[in-house]
């Protein structure tokens, strides 16, 4: 049986009909068509499904949809400006060569955004901690850390 919940998705509050057994990841991809959020492992190990809920980076594959009631959810699609311009983090990932296949990239960027929203000038250790739950099979992480560092003005 479906339930109605109200929450804010990418800045717009709305009521949604959901099934209690859905995860947030399922809802985003299969119901809303927000396929920027990726499904990698499906059980909390890879970070490909990372979104921001009330300022915290979380794995949406483990997040029951009913628990988003009343919360603010941001996905990678929510980072675009109104005129479709990429977020500075997205630009710097491209410019620094931090994207190869791109599968991990939305999750990496959401983890980085949650960190930068909390700390203007994170240290390299802060950055490593923020993305420690995000696996990348392509880049070796150095360029990802460089990209996030460059946006802090530390380089
Ligand atoms: S798909 Fe959620 S952590 Fe891997
Ligand atoms: S760029 Fe391919 S998994 Fe990270």
Tab-separated table of C-alpha atoms and ligand atoms in Angstrom:
chain	number	residue	atom	x	y	z
A	1	UNK	CA	0.000	0.000	0.000
A	2	UNK	CA	1.309	3.456	-0.861
A	3	UNK	CA	1.871	6.220	1.663
A	4	UNK	CA	2.066	9.972	1.156
A	5	UNK	CA	5.104	11.854	2.394
A	6	UNK	CA	6.191	15.464	2.076
A	7	UNK	CA	9.798	16.455	1.655
A	8	UNK	CA	11.984	18.860	-0.283
A	9	UNK	CA	13.797	17.525	-3.335
A	10	UNK	CA	16.369	19.779	-4.959
A	11	UNK	CA	14.792	22.873	-3.437
A	12	UNK	CA	11.140	22.063	-4.175
A	13	UNK	CA	8.833	20.829	-1.452
A	14	UNK	CA	6.202	18.385	-2.646
A	15	UNK	CA	4.018	15.472	-1.616
A	16	UNK	CA	4.977	12.094	-3.030
A	17	UNK	CA	3.249	8.718	-3.049
A	18	UNK	CA	5.731	6.066	-2.046
A	19	UNK	CA	5.827	2.412	-1.090
A	20	UNK	CA	7.287	1.766	2.378
A	21	UNK	CA	9.749	-0.811	1.066
A	22	UNK	CA	11.424	1.608	-1.365
A	23	UNK	CA	14.860	3.042	-0.736
A	24	UNK	CA	15.546	6.674	-1.516
A	25	UNK	CA	17.823	5.524	-4.351
A	26	UNK	CA	15.001	3.513	-5.950
A	27	UNK	CA	12.645	6.454	-5.632
A	28	UNK	CA	15.113	8.918	-7.174
A	29	UNK	CA	16.079	6.758	-10.140
A	30	UNK	CA	12.975	4.712	-10.909
A	31	UNK	CA	10.170	7.062	-9.875
A	32	UNK	CA	11.681	10.523	-10.434
A	33	UNK	CA	14.043	9.644	-13.291
A	34	UNK	CA	16.924	11.337	-11.484
A	35	UNK	CA	19.521	8.919	-12.799
A	36	UNK	CA	22.520	11.086	-11.928
A	37	UNK	CA	22.565	9.249	-8.602
A	38	UNK	CA	24.176	5.898	-9.394
A	39	UNK	CA	23.630	2.402	-8.066
A	40	UNK	CA	26.907	0.584	-7.610
A	41	UNK	CA	26.952	-2.032	-4.875
A	42	UNK	CA	23.458	-1.440	-3.510
A	43	UNK	CA	24.542	-2.114	0.077
A	44	UNK	CA	26.480	0.861	1.410
A	45	UNK	CA	30.016	0.080	0.274
A	46	UNK	CA	30.771	2.198	-2.810
A	47	UNK	CA	29.259	5.675	-2.334
A	48	UNK	CA	28.034	5.909	-5.932
A	49	UNK	CA	24.541	6.621	-4.592
A	50	UNK	CA	25.582	9.527	-2.320
A	51	UNK	CA	23.088	12.371	-1.913
A	52	UNK	CA	22.850	15.137	0.677
A	53	UNK	CA	20.091	14.994	3.286
A	54	UNK	CA	19.818	17.947	5.672
A	55	UNK	CA	23.467	18.800	5.004
A	56	UNK	CA	24.879	15.298	5.469
A	57	UNK	CA	26.237	13.056	2.720
A	58	UNK	CA	24.385	9.724	2.902
A	59	UNK	CA	24.151	6.510	0.930
A	60	UNK	CA	20.715	6.641	-0.651
A	61	UNK	CA	20.748	2.881	-1.318
A	62	UNK	CA	20.444	2.285	2.432
A	63	UNK	CA	18.048	5.139	3.187
A	64	UNK	CA	14.395	4.098	3.593
A	65	UNK	CA	12.167	6.431	1.632
A	66	UNK	CA	9.805	6.953	4.581
A	67	UNK	CA	12.677	8.488	6.567
A	68	UNK	CA	12.994	11.466	4.213
A	69	UNK	CA	9.671	12.851	5.446
A	70	UNK	CA	10.158	16.542	6.276
A	71	UNK	CA	13.803	16.576	5.190
A	72	UNK	CA	15.758	18.370	2.473
A	73	UNK	CA	17.284	16.098	-0.148
A	74	UNK	CA	19.783	17.252	-2.747
A	75	UNK	CA	20.950	15.143	-5.672
A	76	UNK	CA	23.578	15.902	-8.285
A	77	UNK	CA	20.822	17.322	-10.516
A	78	UNK	CA	20.152	19.936	-7.835
A	79	UNK	CA	23.615	21.435	-8.291
A	80	UNK	CA	22.877	22.892	-11.715
A	81	UNK	CA	22.065	26.598	-11.718
A	82	UNK	CA	18.665	27.754	-12.994
A	83	UNK	CA	20.177	28.456	-16.413
A	84	UNK	CA	21.765	25.005	-16.594
A	85	UNK	CA	25.302	26.026	-15.688
A	86	UNK	CA	27.463	23.436	-13.970
A	87	UNK	CA	28.327	23.856	-10.299
A	88	UNK	CA	31.944	24.970	-9.632
A	89	UNK	CA	32.706	21.499	-8.238
A	90	UNK	CA	31.529	19.901	-11.470
A	91	UNK	CA	33.655	22.324	-13.487
A	92	UNK	CA	36.776	21.718	-11.440
A	93	UNK	CA	36.385	17.925	-11.670
A	94	UNK	CA	36.395	18.286	-15.464
A	95	UNK	CA	39.233	20.806	-15.549
A	96	UNK	CA	41.456	18.786	-13.191
A	97	UNK	CA	40.901	15.510	-15.042
A	98	UNK	CA	39.153	13.970	-12.035
A	99	UNK	CA	36.571	12.202	-14.217
A	100	UNK	CA	37.275	9.097	-16.271
A	101	UNK	CA	34.336	6.709	-16.648
A	102	UNK	CA	32.317	9.084	-14.456
A	103	UNK	CA	30.372	6.443	-12.555
A	104	UNK	CA	31.665	7.528	-9.147
A	105	UNK	CA	31.611	11.236	-9.967
A	106	UNK	CA	28.121	12.279	-8.791
A	107	UNK	CA	28.666	10.578	-5.444
A	108	UNK	CA	32.155	12.070	-5.089
A	109	UNK	CA	30.847	15.540	-5.850
A	110	UNK	CA	27.982	15.237	-3.374
A	111	UNK	CA	30.387	14.114	-0.638
A	112	UNK	CA	32.689	17.030	-1.509
A	113	UNK	CA	29.787	19.470	-1.489
A	114	UNK	CA	28.618	18.348	1.951
A	115	UNK	CA	32.163	18.936	3.209
A	116	UNK	CA	32.530	22.368	1.582
A	117	UNK	CA	29.117	23.450	2.879
A	118	UNK	CA	30.420	22.733	6.364
A	119	UNK	CA	34.034	23.938	6.004
A	120	UNK	CA	35.290	26.682	3.686
A	121	UNK	CA	38.916	25.598	3.908
A	122	UNK	CA	39.078	21.867	4.549
A	123	UNK	CA	42.480	20.282	4.952
A	124	UNK	CA	43.647	17.446	2.708
A	125	UNK	CA	42.818	15.080	5.551
A	126	UNK	CA	39.293	16.516	5.768
A	127	UNK	CA	38.907	15.873	2.040
A	128	UNK	CA	40.214	12.324	2.304
A	129	UNK	CA	37.842	11.630	5.203
A	130	UNK	CA	34.884	13.127	3.330
A	131	UNK	CA	35.392	10.866	0.302
A	132	UNK	CA	36.605	7.758	2.109
A	133	UNK	CA	33.266	6.059	1.486
A	134	UNK	CA	33.366	6.827	-2.251
A	135	UNK	CA	35.151	4.249	-4.373
A	136	UNK	CA	36.737	5.120	-7.710
A	137	UNK	CA	38.123	2.373	-9.917
A	138	UNK	CA	39.659	4.697	-12.507
A	139	UNK	CA	41.445	7.776	-11.234
A	140	UNK	CA	43.555	6.667	-8.275
A	141	UNK	CA	41.976	9.517	-6.247
A	142	UNK	CA	44.872	11.989	-6.657
A	143	UNK	CA	43.120	14.113	-9.258
A	144	UNK	CA	39.872	13.983	-7.310
A	145	UNK	CA	41.621	15.314	-4.207
A	146	UNK	CA	43.396	17.922	-6.389
A	147	UNK	CA	40.056	19.028	-7.839
A	148	UNK	CA	38.433	19.472	-4.439
A	149	UNK	CA	41.556	21.184	-3.090
A	150	UNK	CA	41.677	23.609	-6.001
A	151	UNK	CA	38.200	24.885	-5.258
A	152	UNK	CA	39.180	25.742	-1.699
A	153	UNK	CA	41.846	28.159	-2.928
A	154	UNK	CA	44.561	26.177	-1.152
A	155	UNK	CA	46.497	25.677	-4.372
B	1	LIG	S1	25.140	1.873	-4.274
B	1	LIG	FE1	24.933	2.798	-2.331
B	1	LIG	S2	26.859	2.567	-1.405
B	1	LIG	FE2	27.055	1.474	-3.276
B	2	LIG	S1	35.970	7.816	-12.699
B	2	LIG	FE1	35.472	5.703	-13.060
B	2	LIG	S2	34.954	4.947	-11.091
B	2	LIG	FE2	35.700	6.948	-10.708
